[in-house]
XYZ file of C-alpha atoms in Angstrom:
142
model
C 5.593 -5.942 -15.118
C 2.737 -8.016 -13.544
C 4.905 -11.072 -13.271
C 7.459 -8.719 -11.532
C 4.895 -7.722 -9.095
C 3.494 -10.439 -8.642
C 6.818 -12.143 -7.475
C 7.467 -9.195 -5.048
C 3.661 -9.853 -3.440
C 3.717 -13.723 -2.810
C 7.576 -12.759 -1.341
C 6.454 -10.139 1.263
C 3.290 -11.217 1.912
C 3.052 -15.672 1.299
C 0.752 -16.110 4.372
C -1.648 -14.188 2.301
C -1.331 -14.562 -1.461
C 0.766 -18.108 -1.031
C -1.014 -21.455 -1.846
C -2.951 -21.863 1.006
C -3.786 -18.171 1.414
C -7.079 -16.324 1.383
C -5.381 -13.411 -0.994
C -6.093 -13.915 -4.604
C -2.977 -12.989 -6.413
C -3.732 -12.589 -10.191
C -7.159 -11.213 -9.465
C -5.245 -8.407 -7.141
C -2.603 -7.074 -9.949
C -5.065 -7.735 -12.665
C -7.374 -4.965 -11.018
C -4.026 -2.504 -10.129
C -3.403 -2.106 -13.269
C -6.983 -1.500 -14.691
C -7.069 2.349 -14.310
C -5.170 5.160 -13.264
C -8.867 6.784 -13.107
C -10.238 4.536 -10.424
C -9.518 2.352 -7.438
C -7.719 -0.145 -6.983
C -4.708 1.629 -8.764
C -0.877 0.494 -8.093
C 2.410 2.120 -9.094
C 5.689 1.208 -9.933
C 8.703 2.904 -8.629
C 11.933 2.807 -10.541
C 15.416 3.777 -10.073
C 17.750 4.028 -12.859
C 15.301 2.095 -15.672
C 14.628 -0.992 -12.785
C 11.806 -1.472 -10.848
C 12.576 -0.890 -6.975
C 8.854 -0.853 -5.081
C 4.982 -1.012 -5.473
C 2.383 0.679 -3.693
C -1.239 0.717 -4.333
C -3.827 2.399 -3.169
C -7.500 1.016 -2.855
C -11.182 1.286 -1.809
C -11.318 -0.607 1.422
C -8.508 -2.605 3.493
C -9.541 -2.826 6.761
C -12.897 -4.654 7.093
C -13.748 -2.878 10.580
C -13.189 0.298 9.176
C -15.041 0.394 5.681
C -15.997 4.126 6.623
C -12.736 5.042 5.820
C -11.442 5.510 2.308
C -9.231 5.327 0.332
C -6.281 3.371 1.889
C -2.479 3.615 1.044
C -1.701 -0.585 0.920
C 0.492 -2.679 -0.293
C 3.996 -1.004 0.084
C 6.628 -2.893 -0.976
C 10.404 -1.878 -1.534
C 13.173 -4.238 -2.758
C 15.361 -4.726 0.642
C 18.320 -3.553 -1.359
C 16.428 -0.138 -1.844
C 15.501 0.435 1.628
C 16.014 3.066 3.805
C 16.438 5.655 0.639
C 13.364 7.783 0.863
C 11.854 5.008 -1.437
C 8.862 4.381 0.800
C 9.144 7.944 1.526
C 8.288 8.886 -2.126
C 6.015 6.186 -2.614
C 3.441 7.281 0.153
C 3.568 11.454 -1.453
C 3.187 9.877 -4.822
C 0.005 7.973 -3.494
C -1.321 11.155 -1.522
C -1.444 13.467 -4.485
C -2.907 10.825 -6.671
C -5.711 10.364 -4.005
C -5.682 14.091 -4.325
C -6.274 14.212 -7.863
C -9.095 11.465 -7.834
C -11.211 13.962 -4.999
C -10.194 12.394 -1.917
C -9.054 14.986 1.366
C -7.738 12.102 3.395
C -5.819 9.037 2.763
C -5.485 6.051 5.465
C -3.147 2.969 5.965
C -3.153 0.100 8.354
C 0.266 -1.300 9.852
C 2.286 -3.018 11.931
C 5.688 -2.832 10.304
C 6.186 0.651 8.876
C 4.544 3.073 11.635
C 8.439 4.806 12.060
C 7.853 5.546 7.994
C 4.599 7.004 8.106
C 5.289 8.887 11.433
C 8.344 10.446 9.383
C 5.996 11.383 7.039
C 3.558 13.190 8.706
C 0.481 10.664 9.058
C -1.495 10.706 11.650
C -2.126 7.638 14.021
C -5.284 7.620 14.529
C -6.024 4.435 16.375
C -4.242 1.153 17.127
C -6.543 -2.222 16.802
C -6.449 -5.570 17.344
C -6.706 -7.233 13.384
C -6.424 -10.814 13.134
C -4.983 -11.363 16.304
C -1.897 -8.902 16.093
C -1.716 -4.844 17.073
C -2.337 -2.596 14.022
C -1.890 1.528 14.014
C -4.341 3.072 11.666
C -2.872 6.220 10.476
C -3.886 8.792 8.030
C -2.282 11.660 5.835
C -4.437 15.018 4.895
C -4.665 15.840 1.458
């Protein structure tokens, strides 16, 4: 499953976990899939015995906001799977898992999937400025 993942996060995200990127891709699923009991976790979604999407959720995310933990990252759903309540599912699954480790409040940065978190029921709580693009910063009670 790591090599699965693995594929789907230099895919989505190259700029970051690609060759020249500062994201260090074995180091990142190595410590998902550590602990169930701890941050960083990540999860697996599967539909009909295949994996579909990935979410984790983790300690920090956003550098200027280290007061605020833990964050929902990392969302990724096959495009074939999209727009199925995937992502959807994926965020509730991460929510009562936060809720089960003690935390009230989960967060997530974004620029892409604001309409999916919106449909959710997260907050926005504030839109930055992160490496030179706009980012909402939402968050989901407990």
């Amino acid at each position: 499953m790591k090599a699965t993942v693995s594929a789907w996060l230099l895919s989505e995200w190259p700029s970051w976990y690609g060759q020249d990127g500062p994201g260090d891709l074995v180091g990142d699923v190595d410590a998902f899939a550590q602990s169930e009991n701890s941050l960083p976790v990540g999860f697996v979604v599967f539909k009909e015995h295949e994996p579909v999407g990935f979410r984790t959720l983790k300690q920090e995310s956003i550098p200027s906001h280290k007061h605020l933990s833990p964050w929902a990252a990392t969302g990724f759903v096959l495009p074939q799977y999209r727009s199925q309540g995937i992502g959807a599912f994926m965020l509730q699954a991460i929510v009562a898992h936060a809720s089960l480790l003690g935390y009230q409040q989960v967060y997530c940065g974004t620029s892409t999937a604001t309409s999916l978190l919106q449909r959710a029921g997260w907050r926005r709580l504030e839109q930055i400025n992160h490496a030179g693009k706009p980012l909402g910063i939402f968050g989901s009670g407990v």
